[in-house]
CSV table of C-alpha atoms in Angstrom, one decimal:
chain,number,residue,atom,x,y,z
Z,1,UNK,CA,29.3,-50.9,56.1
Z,2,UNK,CA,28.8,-52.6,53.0
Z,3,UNK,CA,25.4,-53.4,50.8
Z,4,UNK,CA,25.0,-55.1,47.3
Z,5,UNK,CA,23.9,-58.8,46.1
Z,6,UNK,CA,23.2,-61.4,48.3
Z,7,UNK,CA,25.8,-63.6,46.4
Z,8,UNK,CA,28.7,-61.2,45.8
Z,9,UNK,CA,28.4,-59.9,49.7
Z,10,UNK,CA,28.3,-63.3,51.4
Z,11,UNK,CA,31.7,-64.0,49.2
Z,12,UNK,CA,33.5,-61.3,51.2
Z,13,UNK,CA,31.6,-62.6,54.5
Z,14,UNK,CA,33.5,-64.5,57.2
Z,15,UNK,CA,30.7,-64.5,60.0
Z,16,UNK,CA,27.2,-63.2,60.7
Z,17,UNK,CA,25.5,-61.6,63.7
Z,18,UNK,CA,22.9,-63.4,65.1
Z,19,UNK,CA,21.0,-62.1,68.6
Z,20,UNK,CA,24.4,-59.8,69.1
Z,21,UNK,CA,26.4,-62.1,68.6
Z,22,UNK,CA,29.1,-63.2,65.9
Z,23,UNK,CA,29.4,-66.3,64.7
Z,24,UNK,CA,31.3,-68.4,61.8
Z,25,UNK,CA,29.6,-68.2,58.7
Z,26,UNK,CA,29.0,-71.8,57.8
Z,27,UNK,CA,28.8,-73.2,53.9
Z,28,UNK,CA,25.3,-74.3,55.4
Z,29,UNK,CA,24.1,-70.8,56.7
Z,30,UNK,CA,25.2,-69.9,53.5
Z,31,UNK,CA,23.7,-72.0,51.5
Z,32,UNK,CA,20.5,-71.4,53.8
Z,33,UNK,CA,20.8,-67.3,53.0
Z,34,UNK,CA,21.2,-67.7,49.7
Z,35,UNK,CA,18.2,-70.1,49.3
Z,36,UNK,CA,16.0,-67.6,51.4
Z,37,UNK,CA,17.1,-64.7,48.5
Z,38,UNK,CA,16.5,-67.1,45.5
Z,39,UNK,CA,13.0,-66.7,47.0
Z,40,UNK,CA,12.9,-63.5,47.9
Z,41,UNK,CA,13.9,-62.7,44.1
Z,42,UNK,CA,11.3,-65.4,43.1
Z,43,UNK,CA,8.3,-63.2,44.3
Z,44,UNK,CA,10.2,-60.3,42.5
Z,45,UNK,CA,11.3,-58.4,44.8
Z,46,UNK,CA,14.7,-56.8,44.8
Z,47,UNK,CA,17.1,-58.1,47.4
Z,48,UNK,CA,19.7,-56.2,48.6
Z,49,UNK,CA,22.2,-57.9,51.3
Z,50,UNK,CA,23.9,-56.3,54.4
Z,51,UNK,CA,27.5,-56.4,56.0
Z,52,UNK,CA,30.1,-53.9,58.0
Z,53,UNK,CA,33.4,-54.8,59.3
Z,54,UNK,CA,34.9,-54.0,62.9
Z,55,UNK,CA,38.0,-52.6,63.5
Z,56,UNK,CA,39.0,-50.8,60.5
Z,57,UNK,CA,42.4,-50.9,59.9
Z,58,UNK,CA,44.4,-47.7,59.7
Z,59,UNK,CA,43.7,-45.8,56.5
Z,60,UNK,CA,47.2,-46.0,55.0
Z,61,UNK,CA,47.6,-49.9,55.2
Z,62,UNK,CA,44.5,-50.7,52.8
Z,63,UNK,CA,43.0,-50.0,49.3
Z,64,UNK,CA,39.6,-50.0,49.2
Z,65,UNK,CA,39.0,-53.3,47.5
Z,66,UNK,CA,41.4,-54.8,50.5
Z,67,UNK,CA,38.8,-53.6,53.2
Z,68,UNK,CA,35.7,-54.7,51.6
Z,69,UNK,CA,37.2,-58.4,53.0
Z,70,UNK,CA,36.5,-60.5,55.7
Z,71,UNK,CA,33.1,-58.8,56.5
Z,72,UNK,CA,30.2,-59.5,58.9
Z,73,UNK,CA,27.1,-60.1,57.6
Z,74,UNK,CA,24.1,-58.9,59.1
Z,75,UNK,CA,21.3,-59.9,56.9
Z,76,UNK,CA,18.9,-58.9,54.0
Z,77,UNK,CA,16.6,-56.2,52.7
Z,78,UNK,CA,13.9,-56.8,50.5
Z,79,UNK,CA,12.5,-53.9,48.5
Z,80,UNK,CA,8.8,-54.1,46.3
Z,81,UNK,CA,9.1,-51.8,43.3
Z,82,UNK,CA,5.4,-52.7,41.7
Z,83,UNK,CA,5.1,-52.0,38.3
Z,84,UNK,CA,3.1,-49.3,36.8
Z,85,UNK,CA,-0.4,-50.4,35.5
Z,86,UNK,CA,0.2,-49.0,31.9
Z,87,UNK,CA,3.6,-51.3,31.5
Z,88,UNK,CA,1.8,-54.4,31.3
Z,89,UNK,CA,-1.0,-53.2,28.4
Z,90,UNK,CA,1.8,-51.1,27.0
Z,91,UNK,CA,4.6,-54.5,26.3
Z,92,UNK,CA,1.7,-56.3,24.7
Z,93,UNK,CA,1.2,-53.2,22.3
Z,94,UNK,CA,4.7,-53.5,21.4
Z,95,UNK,CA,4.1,-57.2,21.0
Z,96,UNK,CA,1.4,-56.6,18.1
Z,97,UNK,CA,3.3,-53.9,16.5
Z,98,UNK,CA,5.9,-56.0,15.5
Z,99,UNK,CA,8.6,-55.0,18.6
Z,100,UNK,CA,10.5,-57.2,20.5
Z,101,UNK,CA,10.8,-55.6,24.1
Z,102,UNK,CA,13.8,-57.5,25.8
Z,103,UNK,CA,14.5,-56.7,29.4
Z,104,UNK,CA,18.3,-56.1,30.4
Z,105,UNK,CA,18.7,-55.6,34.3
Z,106,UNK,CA,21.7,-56.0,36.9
Z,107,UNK,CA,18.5,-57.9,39.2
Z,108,UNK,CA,19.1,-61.3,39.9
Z,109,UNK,CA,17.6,-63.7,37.4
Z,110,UNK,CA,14.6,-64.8,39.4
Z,111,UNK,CA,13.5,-61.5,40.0
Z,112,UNK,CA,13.6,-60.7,36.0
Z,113,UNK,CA,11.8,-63.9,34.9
Z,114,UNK,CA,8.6,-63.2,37.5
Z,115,UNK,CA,8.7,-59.9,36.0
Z,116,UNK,CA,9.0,-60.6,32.5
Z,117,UNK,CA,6.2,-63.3,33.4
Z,118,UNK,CA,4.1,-60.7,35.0
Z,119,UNK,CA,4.6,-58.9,31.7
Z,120,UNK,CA,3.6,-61.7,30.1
Z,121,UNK,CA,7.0,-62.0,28.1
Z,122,UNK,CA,8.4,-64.8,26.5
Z,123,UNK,CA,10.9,-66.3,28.6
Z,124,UNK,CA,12.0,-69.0,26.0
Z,125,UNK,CA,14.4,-71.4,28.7
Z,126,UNK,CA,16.5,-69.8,31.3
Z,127,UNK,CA,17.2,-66.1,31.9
Z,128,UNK,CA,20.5,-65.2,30.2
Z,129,UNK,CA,23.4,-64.0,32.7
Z,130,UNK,CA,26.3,-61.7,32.9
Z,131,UNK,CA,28.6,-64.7,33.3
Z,132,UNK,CA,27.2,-66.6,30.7
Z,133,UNK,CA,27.5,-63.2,28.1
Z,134,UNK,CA,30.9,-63.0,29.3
Z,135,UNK,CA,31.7,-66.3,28.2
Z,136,UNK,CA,30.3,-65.9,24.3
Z,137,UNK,CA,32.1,-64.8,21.7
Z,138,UNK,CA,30.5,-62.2,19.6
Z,139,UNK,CA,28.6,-64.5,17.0
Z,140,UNK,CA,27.3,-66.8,19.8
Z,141,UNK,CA,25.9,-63.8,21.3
Z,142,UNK,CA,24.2,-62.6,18.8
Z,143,UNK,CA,22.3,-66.5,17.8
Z,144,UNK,CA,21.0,-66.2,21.6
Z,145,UNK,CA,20.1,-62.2,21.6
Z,146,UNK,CA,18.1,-63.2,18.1
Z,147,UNK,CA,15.5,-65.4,20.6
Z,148,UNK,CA,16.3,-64.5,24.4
Z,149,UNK,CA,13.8,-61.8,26.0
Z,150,UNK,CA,15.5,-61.7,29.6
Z,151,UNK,CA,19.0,-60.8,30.6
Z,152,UNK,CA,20.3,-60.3,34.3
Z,153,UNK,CA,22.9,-59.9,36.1
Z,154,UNK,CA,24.6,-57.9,33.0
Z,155,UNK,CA,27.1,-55.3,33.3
Z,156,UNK,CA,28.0,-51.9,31.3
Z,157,UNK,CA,29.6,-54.3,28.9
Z,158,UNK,CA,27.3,-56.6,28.4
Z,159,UNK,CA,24.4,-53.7,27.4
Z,160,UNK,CA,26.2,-53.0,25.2
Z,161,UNK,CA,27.4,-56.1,23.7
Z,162,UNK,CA,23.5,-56.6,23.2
Z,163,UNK,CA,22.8,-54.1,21.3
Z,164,UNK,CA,25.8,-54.8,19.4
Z,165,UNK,CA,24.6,-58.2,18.5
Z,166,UNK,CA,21.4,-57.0,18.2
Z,167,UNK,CA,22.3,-54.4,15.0
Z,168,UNK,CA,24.3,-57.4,14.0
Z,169,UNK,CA,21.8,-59.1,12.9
Z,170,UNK,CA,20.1,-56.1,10.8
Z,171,UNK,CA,17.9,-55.4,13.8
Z,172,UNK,CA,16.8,-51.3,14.9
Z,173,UNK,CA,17.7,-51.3,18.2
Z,174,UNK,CA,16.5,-48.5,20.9
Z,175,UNK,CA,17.2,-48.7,24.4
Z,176,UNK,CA,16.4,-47.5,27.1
Z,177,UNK,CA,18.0,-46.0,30.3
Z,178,UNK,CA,18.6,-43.8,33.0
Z,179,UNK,CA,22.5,-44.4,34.7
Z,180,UNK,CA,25.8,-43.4,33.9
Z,181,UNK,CA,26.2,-47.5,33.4
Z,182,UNK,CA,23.7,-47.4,30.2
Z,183,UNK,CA,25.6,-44.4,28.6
Z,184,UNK,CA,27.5,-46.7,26.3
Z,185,UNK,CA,24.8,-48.7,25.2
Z,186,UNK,CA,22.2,-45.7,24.8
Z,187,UNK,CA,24.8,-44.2,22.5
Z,188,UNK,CA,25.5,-47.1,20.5
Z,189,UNK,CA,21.7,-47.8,19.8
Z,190,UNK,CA,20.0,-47.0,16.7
Z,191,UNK,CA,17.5,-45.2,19.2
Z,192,UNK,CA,18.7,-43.9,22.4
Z,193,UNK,CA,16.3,-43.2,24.9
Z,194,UNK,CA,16.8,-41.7,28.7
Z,195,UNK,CA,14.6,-41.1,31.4
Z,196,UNK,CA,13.7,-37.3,32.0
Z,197,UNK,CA,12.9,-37.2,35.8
Z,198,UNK,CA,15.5,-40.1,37.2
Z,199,UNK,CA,17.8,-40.2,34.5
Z,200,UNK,CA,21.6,-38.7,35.0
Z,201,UNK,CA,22.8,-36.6,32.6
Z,202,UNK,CA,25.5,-38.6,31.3
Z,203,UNK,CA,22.4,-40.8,30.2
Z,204,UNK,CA,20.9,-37.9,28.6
Z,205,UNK,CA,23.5,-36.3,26.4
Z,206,UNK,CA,23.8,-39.6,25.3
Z,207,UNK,CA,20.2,-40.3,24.0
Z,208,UNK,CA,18.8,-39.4,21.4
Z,209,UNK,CA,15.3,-39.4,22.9
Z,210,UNK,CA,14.0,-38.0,26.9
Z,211,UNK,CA,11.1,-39.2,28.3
Z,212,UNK,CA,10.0,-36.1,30.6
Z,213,UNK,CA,7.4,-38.7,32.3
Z,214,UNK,CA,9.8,-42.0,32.6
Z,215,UNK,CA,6.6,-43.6,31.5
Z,216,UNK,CA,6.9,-47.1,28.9
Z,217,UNK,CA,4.0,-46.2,27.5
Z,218,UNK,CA,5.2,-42.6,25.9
Z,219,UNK,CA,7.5,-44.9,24.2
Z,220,UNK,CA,4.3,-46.6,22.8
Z,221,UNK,CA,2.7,-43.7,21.8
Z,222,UNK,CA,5.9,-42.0,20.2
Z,223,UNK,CA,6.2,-44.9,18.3
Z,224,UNK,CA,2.3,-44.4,17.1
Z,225,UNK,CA,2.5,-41.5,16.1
Z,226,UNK,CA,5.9,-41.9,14.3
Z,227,UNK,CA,4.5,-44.3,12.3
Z,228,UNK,CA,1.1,-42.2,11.2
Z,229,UNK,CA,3.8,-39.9,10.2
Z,230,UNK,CA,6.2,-42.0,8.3
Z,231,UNK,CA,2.5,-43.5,6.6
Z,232,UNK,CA,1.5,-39.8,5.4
Z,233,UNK,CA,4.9,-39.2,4.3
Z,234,UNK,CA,4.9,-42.0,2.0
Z,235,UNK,CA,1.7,-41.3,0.8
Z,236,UNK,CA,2.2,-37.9,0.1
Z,237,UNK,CA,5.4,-38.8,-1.8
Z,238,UNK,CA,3.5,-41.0,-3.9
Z,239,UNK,CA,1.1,-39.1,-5.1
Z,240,UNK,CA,3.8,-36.5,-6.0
Z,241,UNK,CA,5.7,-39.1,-8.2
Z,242,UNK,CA,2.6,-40.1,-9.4
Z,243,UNK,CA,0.9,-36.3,-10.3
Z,244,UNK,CA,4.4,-35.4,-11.6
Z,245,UNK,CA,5.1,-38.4,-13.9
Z,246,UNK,CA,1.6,-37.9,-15.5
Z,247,UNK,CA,3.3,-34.0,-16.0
Z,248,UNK,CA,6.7,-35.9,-17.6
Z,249,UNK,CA,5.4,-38.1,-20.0
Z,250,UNK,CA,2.6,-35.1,-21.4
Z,251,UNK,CA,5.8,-32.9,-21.6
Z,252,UNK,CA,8.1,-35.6,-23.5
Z,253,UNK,CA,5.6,-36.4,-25.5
């Protein structure tokens, strides 16, 4: 058996089952499937496509990427992971304090523009893909990371190629993450930042920052309360330079 995306399954599909039965997989039936996930994805929900393959060849005449071939496809599974209530209030905090959240997912790209819309992120033209990153060079990715909010479809690579072009540009970068896939990219970030409860620990050891909640809004509130601290900092060093250079210029004179 075999799951992933809709679009990179039906490219190893040579039939589907239908009623018990197998029949040629048509361009139209797949044209039809894929339509049915665009929507699916649309409504953002994460679609997940299903296959197998009858009779396996013996073990020693295949590699694994030779068996994943000329499967049967069975159909699609749609899964609702809601946001949390906090996400949406926490982004627009973010928004007014002068940070630029940008969402990077291996989702299809209709599923990350409804939920960057439900966020109520700007989703300046069309969603950014993997294929599209892949196909940049290194200055053209950082002119479209300076504006582009939404990324899908993105590999290890392209995260951090991201963040890359992000720092580029003079920009503080923090990401965030919880696979062994975002390792790179949490490492290379100004800002690291792993998830406590779901997060691996390859993700962890390479963050500099673990959310024991997995909650956006910590984020939000770390970032508050860095910033009272950096404020009293700068205060307090001020009023040191400015007590002591009274001191100075009495003792000079």
């Amino acid at each position: 058996f075999s799951k992933g995306a809709a679009d990179s399954v039906l490219d190893v599909c040579t039939q589907v089952r239908r009623e018990g039965v197998c029949l040629a997989l048509e361009s139209s039936e797949r044209e039809r499937l894929l339509s049915r996930m665009e929507e699916l994805a649309g409504e953002g929900i994460r679609v997940l496509a299903v296959a197998y393959r009858t009779p396996v060849p013996p073990a020693e005449t295949y590699t694994a990427s030779d068996l994943e071939q000329e499967l049967t496809f069975l159909g699609l599974v749609g899964m609702m992971d809601p946001l949390r209530e906090d996400v949406k209030v926490s982004v627009a905090e973010c928004q007014k304090a002068g940070i630029r959240p940008v969402m990077i997912t291996g989702d299809h790209p209709a599923m990350a523009r409804q939920i960057a819309k439900s966020l109520s992120m700007p989703v300046d033209g069309d969603v950014v893909t993997g294929l599209e990153i892949a196909a940049m060079s290194d200055a053209d990715l950082e002119t479209t990371a300076a504006h582009a909010c939404v990324f899908a479809r993105v590999s290890p690579e392209d995260k951090l190629r991201i963040v890359d072009a992000l720092q580029a540009q003079g920009e503080i970068a923090s990401m965030t993450g919880d696979g062994v896939n975002d390792a790179p990219a949490l490492k290379s970030a100004d800002i690291g930042v792993a998830m406590g409860i779901t997060g691996t620990d390859v993700a962890k050891e390479a963050s500099d920052m673990v959310l024991l909640d997995d909650r956006y809004a910590t984020i939000v509130s770390a970032v508050r309360e860095g910033r009272v601290i950096f404020d009293n900092i700068r205060r307090f060093i001020r009023f040191i330079l400015a007590g002591n250079a009274g001191e100075l210029w009495g003792m000079l004179l």
